[in-house]
XYZ file of C-alpha atoms in Angstrom:
518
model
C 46.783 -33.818 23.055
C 46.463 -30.111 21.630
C 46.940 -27.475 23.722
C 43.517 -24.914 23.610
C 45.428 -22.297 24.433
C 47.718 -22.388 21.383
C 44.893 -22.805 19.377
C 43.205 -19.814 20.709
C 46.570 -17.798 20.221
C 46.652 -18.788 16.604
C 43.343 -17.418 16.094
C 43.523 -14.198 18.027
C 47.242 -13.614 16.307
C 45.811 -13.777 12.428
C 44.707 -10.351 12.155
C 47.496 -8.918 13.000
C 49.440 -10.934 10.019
C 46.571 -10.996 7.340
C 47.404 -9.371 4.151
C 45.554 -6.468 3.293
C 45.321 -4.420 -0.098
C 46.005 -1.089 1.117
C 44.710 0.365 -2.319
C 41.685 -1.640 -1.961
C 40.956 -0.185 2.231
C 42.177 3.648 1.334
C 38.486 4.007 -0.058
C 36.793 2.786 3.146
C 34.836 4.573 5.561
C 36.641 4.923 8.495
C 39.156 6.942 10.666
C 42.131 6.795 8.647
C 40.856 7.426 5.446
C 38.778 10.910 7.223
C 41.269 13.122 4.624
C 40.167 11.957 2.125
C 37.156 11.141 2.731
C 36.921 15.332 2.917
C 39.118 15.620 -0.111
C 36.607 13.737 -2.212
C 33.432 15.157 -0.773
C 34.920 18.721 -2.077
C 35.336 17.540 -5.046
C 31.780 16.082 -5.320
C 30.382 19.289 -4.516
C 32.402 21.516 -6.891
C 31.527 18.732 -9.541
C 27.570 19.504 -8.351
C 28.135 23.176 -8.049
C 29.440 23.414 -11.237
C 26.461 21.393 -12.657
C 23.789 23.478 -11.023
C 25.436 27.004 -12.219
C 25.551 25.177 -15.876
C 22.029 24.087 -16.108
C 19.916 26.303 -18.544
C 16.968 24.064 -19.158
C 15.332 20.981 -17.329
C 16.436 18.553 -20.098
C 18.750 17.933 -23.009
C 16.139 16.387 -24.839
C 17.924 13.470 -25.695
C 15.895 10.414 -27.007
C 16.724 6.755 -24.899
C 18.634 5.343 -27.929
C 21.103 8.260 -28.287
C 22.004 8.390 -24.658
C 21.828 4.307 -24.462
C 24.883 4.345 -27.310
C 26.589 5.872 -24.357
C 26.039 3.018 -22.115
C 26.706 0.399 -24.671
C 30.558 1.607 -24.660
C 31.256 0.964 -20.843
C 32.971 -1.810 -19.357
C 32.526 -2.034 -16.333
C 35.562 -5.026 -15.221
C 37.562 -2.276 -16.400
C 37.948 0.930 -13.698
C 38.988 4.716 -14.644
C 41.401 4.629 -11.712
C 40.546 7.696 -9.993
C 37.702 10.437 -8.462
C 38.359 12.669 -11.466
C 37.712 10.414 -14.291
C 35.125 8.514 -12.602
C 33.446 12.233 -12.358
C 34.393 12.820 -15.823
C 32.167 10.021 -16.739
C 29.709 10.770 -14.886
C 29.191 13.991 -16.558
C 28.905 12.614 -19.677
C 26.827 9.881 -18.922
C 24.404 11.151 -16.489
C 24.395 14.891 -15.409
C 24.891 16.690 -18.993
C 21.252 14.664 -19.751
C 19.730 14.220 -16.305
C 16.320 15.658 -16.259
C 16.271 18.623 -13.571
C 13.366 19.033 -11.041
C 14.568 22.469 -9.472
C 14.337 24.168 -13.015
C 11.511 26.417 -12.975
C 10.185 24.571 -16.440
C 9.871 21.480 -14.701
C 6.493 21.222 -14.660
C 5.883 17.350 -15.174
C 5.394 14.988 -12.158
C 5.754 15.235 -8.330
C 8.970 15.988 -8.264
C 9.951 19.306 -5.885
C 13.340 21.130 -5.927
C 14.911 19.852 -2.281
C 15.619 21.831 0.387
C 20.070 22.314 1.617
C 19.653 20.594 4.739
C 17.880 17.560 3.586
C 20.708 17.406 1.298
C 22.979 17.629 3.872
C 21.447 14.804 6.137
C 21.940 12.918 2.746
C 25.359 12.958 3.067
C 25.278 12.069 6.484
C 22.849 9.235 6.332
C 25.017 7.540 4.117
C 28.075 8.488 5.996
C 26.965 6.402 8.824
C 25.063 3.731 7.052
C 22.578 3.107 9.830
C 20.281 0.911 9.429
C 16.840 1.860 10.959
C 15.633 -1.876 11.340
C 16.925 -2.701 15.093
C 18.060 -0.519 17.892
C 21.877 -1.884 18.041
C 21.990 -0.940 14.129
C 20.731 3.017 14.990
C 20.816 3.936 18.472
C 19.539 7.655 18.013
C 18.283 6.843 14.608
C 15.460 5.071 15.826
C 14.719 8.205 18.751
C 14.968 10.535 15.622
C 12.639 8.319 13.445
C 10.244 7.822 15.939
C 10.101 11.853 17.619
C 9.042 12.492 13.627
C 6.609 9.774 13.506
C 4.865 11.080 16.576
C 5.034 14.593 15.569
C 3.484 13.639 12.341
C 0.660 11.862 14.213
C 0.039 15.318 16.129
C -0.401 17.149 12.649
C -2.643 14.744 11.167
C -5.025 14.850 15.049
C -4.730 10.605 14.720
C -4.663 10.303 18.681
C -2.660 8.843 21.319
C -2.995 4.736 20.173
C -1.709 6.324 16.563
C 1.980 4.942 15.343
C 3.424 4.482 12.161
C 6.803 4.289 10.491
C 8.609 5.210 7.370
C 8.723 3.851 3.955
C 10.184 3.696 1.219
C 7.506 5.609 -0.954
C 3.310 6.251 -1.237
C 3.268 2.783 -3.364
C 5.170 0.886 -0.307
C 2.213 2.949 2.869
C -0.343 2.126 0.306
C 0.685 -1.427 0.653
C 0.839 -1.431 3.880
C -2.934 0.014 4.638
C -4.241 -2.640 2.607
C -2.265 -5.161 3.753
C -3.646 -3.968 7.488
C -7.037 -3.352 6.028
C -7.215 -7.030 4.532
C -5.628 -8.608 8.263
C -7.717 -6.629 10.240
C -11.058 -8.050 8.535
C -9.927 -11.551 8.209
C -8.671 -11.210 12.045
C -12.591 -10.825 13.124
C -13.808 -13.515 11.340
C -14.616 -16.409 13.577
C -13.004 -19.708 14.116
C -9.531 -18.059 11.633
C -6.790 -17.707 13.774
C -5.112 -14.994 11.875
C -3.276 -14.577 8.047
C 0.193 -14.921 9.860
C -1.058 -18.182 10.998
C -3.258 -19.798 8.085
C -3.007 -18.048 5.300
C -6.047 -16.096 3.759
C -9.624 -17.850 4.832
C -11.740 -19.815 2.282
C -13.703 -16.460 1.492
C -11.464 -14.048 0.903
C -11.996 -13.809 -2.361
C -15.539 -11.504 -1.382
C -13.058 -8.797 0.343
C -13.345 -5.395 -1.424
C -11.763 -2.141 -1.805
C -13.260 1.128 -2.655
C -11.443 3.680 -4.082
C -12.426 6.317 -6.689
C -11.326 6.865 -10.354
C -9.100 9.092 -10.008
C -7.000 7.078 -6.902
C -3.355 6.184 -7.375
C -2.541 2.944 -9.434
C -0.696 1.530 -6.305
C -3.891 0.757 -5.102
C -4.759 -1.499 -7.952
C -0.853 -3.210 -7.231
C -1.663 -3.579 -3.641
C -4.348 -5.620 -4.409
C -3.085 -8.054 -7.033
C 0.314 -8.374 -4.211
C -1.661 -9.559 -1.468
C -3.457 -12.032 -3.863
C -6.695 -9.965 -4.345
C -6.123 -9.463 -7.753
C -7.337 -6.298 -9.427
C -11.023 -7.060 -9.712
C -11.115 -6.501 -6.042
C -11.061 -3.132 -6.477
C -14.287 -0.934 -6.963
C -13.769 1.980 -8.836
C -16.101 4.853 -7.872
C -17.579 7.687 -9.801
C -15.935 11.414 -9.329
C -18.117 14.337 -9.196
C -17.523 16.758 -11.378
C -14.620 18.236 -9.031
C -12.966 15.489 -9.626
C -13.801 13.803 -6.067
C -15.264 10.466 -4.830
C -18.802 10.730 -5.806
C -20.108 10.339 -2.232
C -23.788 9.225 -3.373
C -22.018 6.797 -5.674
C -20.197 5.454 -2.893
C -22.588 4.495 -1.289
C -24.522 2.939 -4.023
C -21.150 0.591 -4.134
C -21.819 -0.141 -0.633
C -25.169 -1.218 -0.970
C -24.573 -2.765 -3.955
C -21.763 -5.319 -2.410
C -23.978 -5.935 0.846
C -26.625 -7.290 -1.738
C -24.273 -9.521 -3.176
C -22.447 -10.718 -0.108
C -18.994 -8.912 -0.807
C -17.155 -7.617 2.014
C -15.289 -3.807 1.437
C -12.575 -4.280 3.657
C -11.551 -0.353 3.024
C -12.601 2.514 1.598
C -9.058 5.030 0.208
C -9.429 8.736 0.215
C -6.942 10.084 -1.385
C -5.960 13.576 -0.418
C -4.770 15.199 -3.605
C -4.805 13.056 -6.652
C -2.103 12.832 -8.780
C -4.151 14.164 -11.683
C -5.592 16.277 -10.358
C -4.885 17.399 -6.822
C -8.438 17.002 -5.985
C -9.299 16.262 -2.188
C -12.005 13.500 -1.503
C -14.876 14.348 1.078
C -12.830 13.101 3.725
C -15.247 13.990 7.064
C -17.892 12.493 4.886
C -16.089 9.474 3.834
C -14.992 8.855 7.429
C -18.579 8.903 8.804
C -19.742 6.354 6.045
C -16.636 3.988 6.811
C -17.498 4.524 10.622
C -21.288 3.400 10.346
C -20.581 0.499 8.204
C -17.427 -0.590 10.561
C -15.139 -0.047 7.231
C -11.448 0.608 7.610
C -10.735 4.078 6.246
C -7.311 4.916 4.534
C -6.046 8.403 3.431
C -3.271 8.285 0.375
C -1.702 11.814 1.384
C 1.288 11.285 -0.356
C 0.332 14.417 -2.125
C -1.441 16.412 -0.512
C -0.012 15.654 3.429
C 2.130 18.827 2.923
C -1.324 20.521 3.912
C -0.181 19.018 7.151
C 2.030 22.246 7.883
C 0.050 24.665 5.509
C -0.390 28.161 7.620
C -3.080 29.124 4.680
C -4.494 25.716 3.972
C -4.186 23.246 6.513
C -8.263 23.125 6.414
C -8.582 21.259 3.709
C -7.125 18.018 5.132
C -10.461 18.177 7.979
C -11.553 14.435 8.557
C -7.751 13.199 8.407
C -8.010 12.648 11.810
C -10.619 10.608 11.293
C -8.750 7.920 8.988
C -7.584 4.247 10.583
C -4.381 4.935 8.385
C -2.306 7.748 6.347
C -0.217 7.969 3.676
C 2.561 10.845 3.668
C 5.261 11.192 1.609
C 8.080 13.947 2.714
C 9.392 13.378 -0.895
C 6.872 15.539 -2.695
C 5.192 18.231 -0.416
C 7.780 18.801 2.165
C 10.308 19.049 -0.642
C 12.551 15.919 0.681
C 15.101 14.050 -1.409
C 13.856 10.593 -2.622
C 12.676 8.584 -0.885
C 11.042 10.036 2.327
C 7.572 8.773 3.472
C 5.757 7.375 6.113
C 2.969 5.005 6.991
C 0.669 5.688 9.905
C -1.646 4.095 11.713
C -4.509 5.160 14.508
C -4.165 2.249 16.434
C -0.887 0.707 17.025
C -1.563 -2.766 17.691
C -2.629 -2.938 14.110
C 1.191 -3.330 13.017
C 1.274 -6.520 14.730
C -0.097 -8.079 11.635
C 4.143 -7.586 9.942
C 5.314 -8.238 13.310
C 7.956 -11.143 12.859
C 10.362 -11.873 14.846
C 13.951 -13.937 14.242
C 16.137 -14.877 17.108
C 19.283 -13.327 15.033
C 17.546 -9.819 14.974
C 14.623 -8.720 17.020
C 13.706 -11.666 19.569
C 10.567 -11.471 21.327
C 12.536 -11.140 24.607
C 13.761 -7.509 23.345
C 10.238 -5.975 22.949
C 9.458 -7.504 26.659
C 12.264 -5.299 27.879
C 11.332 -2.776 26.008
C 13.928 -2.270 22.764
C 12.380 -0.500 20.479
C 13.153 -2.376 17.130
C 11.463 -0.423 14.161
C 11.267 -3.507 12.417
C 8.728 -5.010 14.469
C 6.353 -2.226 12.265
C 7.429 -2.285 9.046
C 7.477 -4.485 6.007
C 11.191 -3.787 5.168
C 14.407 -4.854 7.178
C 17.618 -3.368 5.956
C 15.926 0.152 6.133
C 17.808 3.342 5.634
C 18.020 6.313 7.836
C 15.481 8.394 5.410
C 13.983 10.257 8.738
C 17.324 12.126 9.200
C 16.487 14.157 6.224
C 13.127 15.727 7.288
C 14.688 16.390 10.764
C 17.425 18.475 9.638
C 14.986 20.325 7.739
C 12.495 20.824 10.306
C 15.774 21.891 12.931
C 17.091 24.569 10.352
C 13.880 25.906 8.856
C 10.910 25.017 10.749
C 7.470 23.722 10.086
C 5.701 27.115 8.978
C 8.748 28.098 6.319
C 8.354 24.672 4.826
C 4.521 24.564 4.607
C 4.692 28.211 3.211
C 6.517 26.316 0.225
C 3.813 24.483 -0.427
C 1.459 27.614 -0.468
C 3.197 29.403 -2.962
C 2.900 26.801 -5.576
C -0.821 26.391 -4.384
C -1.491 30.033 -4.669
C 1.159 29.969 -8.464
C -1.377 27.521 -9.387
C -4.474 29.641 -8.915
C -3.040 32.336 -10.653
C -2.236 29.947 -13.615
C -5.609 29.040 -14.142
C -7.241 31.969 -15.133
C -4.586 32.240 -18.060
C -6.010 28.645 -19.681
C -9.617 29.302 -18.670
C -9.610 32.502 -20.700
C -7.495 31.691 -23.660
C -9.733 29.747 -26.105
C -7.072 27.993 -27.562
C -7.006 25.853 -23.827
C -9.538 23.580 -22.518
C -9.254 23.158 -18.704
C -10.367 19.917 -17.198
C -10.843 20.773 -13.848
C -10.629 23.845 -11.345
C -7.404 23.309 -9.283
C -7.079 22.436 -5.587
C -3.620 21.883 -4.951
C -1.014 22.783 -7.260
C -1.741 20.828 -10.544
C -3.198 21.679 -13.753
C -4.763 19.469 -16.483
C -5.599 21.157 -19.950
C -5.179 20.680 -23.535
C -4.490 22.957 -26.366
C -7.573 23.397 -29.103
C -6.426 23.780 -32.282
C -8.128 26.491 -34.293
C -8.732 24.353 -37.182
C -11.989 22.103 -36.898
C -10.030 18.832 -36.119
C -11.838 15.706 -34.673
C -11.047 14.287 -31.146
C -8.369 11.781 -32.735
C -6.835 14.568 -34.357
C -6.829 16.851 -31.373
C -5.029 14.132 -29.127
C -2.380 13.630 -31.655
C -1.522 17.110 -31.429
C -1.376 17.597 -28.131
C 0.617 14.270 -27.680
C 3.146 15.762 -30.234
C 2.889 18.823 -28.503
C 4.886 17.407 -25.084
C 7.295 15.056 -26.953
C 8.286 18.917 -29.309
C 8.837 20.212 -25.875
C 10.991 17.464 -24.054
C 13.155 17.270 -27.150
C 13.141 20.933 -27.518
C 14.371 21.123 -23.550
C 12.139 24.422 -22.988
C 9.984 22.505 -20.594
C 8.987 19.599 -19.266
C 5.055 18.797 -19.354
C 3.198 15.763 -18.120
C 0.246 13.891 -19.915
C -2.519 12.186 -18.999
C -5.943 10.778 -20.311
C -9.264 12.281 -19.312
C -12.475 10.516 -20.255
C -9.996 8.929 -22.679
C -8.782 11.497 -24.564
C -5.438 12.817 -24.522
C -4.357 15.937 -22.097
C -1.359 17.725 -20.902
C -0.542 18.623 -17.121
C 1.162 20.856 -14.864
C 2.362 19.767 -11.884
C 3.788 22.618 -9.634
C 5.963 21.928 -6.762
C 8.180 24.237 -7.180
C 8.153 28.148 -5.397
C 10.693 29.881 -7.889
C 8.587 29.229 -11.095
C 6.640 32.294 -11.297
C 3.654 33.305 -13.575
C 5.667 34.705 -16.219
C 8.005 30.706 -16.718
C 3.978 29.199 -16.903
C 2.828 32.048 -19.513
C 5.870 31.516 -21.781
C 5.328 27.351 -21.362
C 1.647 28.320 -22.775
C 3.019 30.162 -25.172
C 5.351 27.742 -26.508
C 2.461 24.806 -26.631
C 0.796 27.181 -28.680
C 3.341 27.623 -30.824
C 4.137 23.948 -31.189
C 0.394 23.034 -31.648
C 0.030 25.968 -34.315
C 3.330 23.833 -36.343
C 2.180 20.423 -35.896
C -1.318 21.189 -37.527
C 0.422 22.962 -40.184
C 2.917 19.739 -40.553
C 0.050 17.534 -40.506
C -1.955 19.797 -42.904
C 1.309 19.679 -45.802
C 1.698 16.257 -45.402
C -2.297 15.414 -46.290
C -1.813 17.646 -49.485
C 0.875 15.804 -50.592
């Protein structure tokens, strides 16, 4: 008969003996490798340092099938060998041609210029590798994660039943409120046990959501995910500031009680991404609360207001909301990705509660572990939260939100430059810190003409590298758009970005003008 115990020294003895491939374990994580784990973070940063004192313009301007040619040579079963080379490539491949948000002509999207110590807390983050979705994966992660959660909460006035957690971006909290939204009406409905339990119930095909116009796409993706499908959202009218048409909205209202449709929500967004227009949100919240209709705020945008010293006034009625939208990443001036989903009453996260013996078993919340999981739709979840904290630590609330005032008040000093300038037509009068205009041509050109110009107008400047400028449609015609995020692009970068879409506007006609002769 065997002997256990030399079975059980067999097994406890193979470590010791296993072959290892020292080359292979030098580039691990750990205690012995802690030289050169410093060695090669130096070298990183030089290689970054060097970029950043080298950039001159946001972009190269190279097209995706130059810069793809690139790609097409590497092989990737084949490795450089070491840091330098690897960097080498890197260079070449990605940072000469990477498009860069803290140039002052990067005036596209919302993208901000990031703040030292969120960078920082990047390093660290991934240093560690916690993972934010149980407490024996993050310890003082989770404290950290939540102490921001809650602080949040007491910004946005949500109330002591309020929780919420992070995400991975505005699309992923978006989700998340409707997915709440949707549960939380078919949770009332008598004789249906739940959505966790049965599934959606026969009539869920009436639910509804209300959002205006000018609302993020996500919301549109949110509904055809949680099997809605795109038809279930009601688009309502804007007002001529570019906000939900209250009177409209409640016209839509009216109009699905008549029918027998059910609006499960109503989203305000709080700065759209067009426009950085604010919806009527004390307004909005008083309709959803008469009509027992779950509000949701998309902040991503605008939740920077959150720590505004100047403007925190125009985010009145978010306290108001059953659920917010914030993402770090854009107004707080966060690496991606940093945003968070909150909720005013916390039991409404039971609806992505799940729990698996192997990770968060029910026994753990009875004694009281707090597993972050048990809130959010993700599971492997990084340690995103670290970033804001370090920020908040070194600079404090008031210095960051005074950020985000400077490119509010850069942005009403912008607009008087297009307003006056006939060769601009403004669509809107700003809010937050975007602009959306087009160039007029001084020719008499019809509106096909016109949007071909101004379309040719940002693709002269993103080849050109002087600037980067965003498009967009407006009562479907074609416009351009600056998005400002960032505090050291003063009046006098926007004036010579005007300057040069005149300029490319004034040679496009004249191309388009030749070629019609000939």
């Amino acid at each position: 008969m065997n002997n256990p115990l030399h079975s059980y020294a067999a097994i406890t003895a193979y470590p010791s003996t296993r072959l290892q491939d020292d080359q292979a374990t030098s580039h691990l994580f750990n205690e012995k490798n802690a030289q050169a784990f410093e060695s090669l973070m130096v070298q990183g940063a030089e290689c970054i340092k060097e970029t950043l004192l080298g950039i001159h313009k946001p972009y190269t301007g190279i097209l995706p099938h130059e810069l793809k040619r690139q790609f097409d040579e590497v092989n990737l079963d084949e490795k450089l060998g070491t840091l330098n080379e690897a960097l080498d490539e890197l260079k070449a491949l990605y940072l000469k041609d990477a498009v860069y948000f803290h140039h002052p002509h990067y005036v596209a999207h919302l993208n901000c210029p990031i703040v030292i110590p969120a960078i920082l807390a990047e390093l660290i983050l991934s240093s560690i590798n916690s993972s934010l979705d149980t407490w024996d994966q993050s310890a003082g992660g989770t404290f950290i994660e939540q102490k921001l959660i809650d602080w949040t909460i007491a910004r946005a006035g949500l109330g002591a039943e309020a929780d919420g957690v992070f995400t991975s971006g505005g699309t992923q909290s978006n989700l998340m409120a409707m997915l709440l939204a949707r549960d939380h009406v078919c949770s009332h409905k008598p004789g249906h046990a739940g959505n966790k339990t049965e599934g959606l119930p026969a009539d869920f095909k009436r639910l509804r959501i209300l959002s205006s116009e000018a609302s993020h796409f996500s919301v549109q993706k949110s509904a055809a995910i949680l099997g809605l499908g795109y038809d279930a959202v009601i688009p309502v009218r804007c007002d001529a500031r570019k906000k939900m048409d209250m009177d409209d909205l409640r016209r839509v209202l009216d109009e699905c009680d008549a029918e027998g449709l059910i609006p499960m929500a109503v989203v305000a967004t709080a700065g759209t991404t067009d426009f950085g227009s604010i919806d009527p949100l004390e307004t909005i919240a008083a309709i959803c609360r008469d009509r027992n209709i779950w509000m949701h705020v998309d902040a991503a945008y605008g939740g920077g207001l959150l720590i505004s010293p100047k403007y925190r006034d125009r985010l009145a009625g978010i306290e108001q909301a059953d659920s917010v939208t914030i993402d770090y990443h854009k107004s707080f001036f966060q690496p991606v990705s940093c945003s968070a989903f909150l909720v005013r009453d916390r039991r409404e996260l039971a609806h992505v509660t799940c729990h698996a013996d192997y990770l968060n078993p029910k026994s753990q919340t009875q004694e009281g572990t707090p597993n972050l999981v048990n809130k959010s739709i993700q599971t492997t979840r990084r340690f995103d939260a670290l970033k804001l904290w370090m920020t908040l630590r070194t600079m404090g609330a008031d210095a960051l939100g005074g950020l985000f005032d400077q490119v509010i008040d850069l942005t009403r000093a912008t607009y008087p430059l297009l307003e006056r300038d006939p060769r601009f037509d403004v669509a809107h009068t700003p809010e937050l810190s975007t602009l959306v205009f087009r160039y007029i041509p001084e020719q008499a050109l019809t509106a096909e003409q016109i949007d071909a110009t101004n379309a040719a107008i940002r693709k002269a400047l993103s080849r050109s590298g002087r600037a980067i400028v965003a498009g967009t449609k407006v009562g479907g015609r074609q416009y351009l758009k600056f998005t400002l995020l960032n505090p050291m692009t003063t009046l006098d970068d926007l004036q010579g970005i005007l300057d040069a879409i005149k300029h490319e506007g004034v040679r496009y006609v004249a191309q388009q003008s030749a070629l019609a002769i000939c």
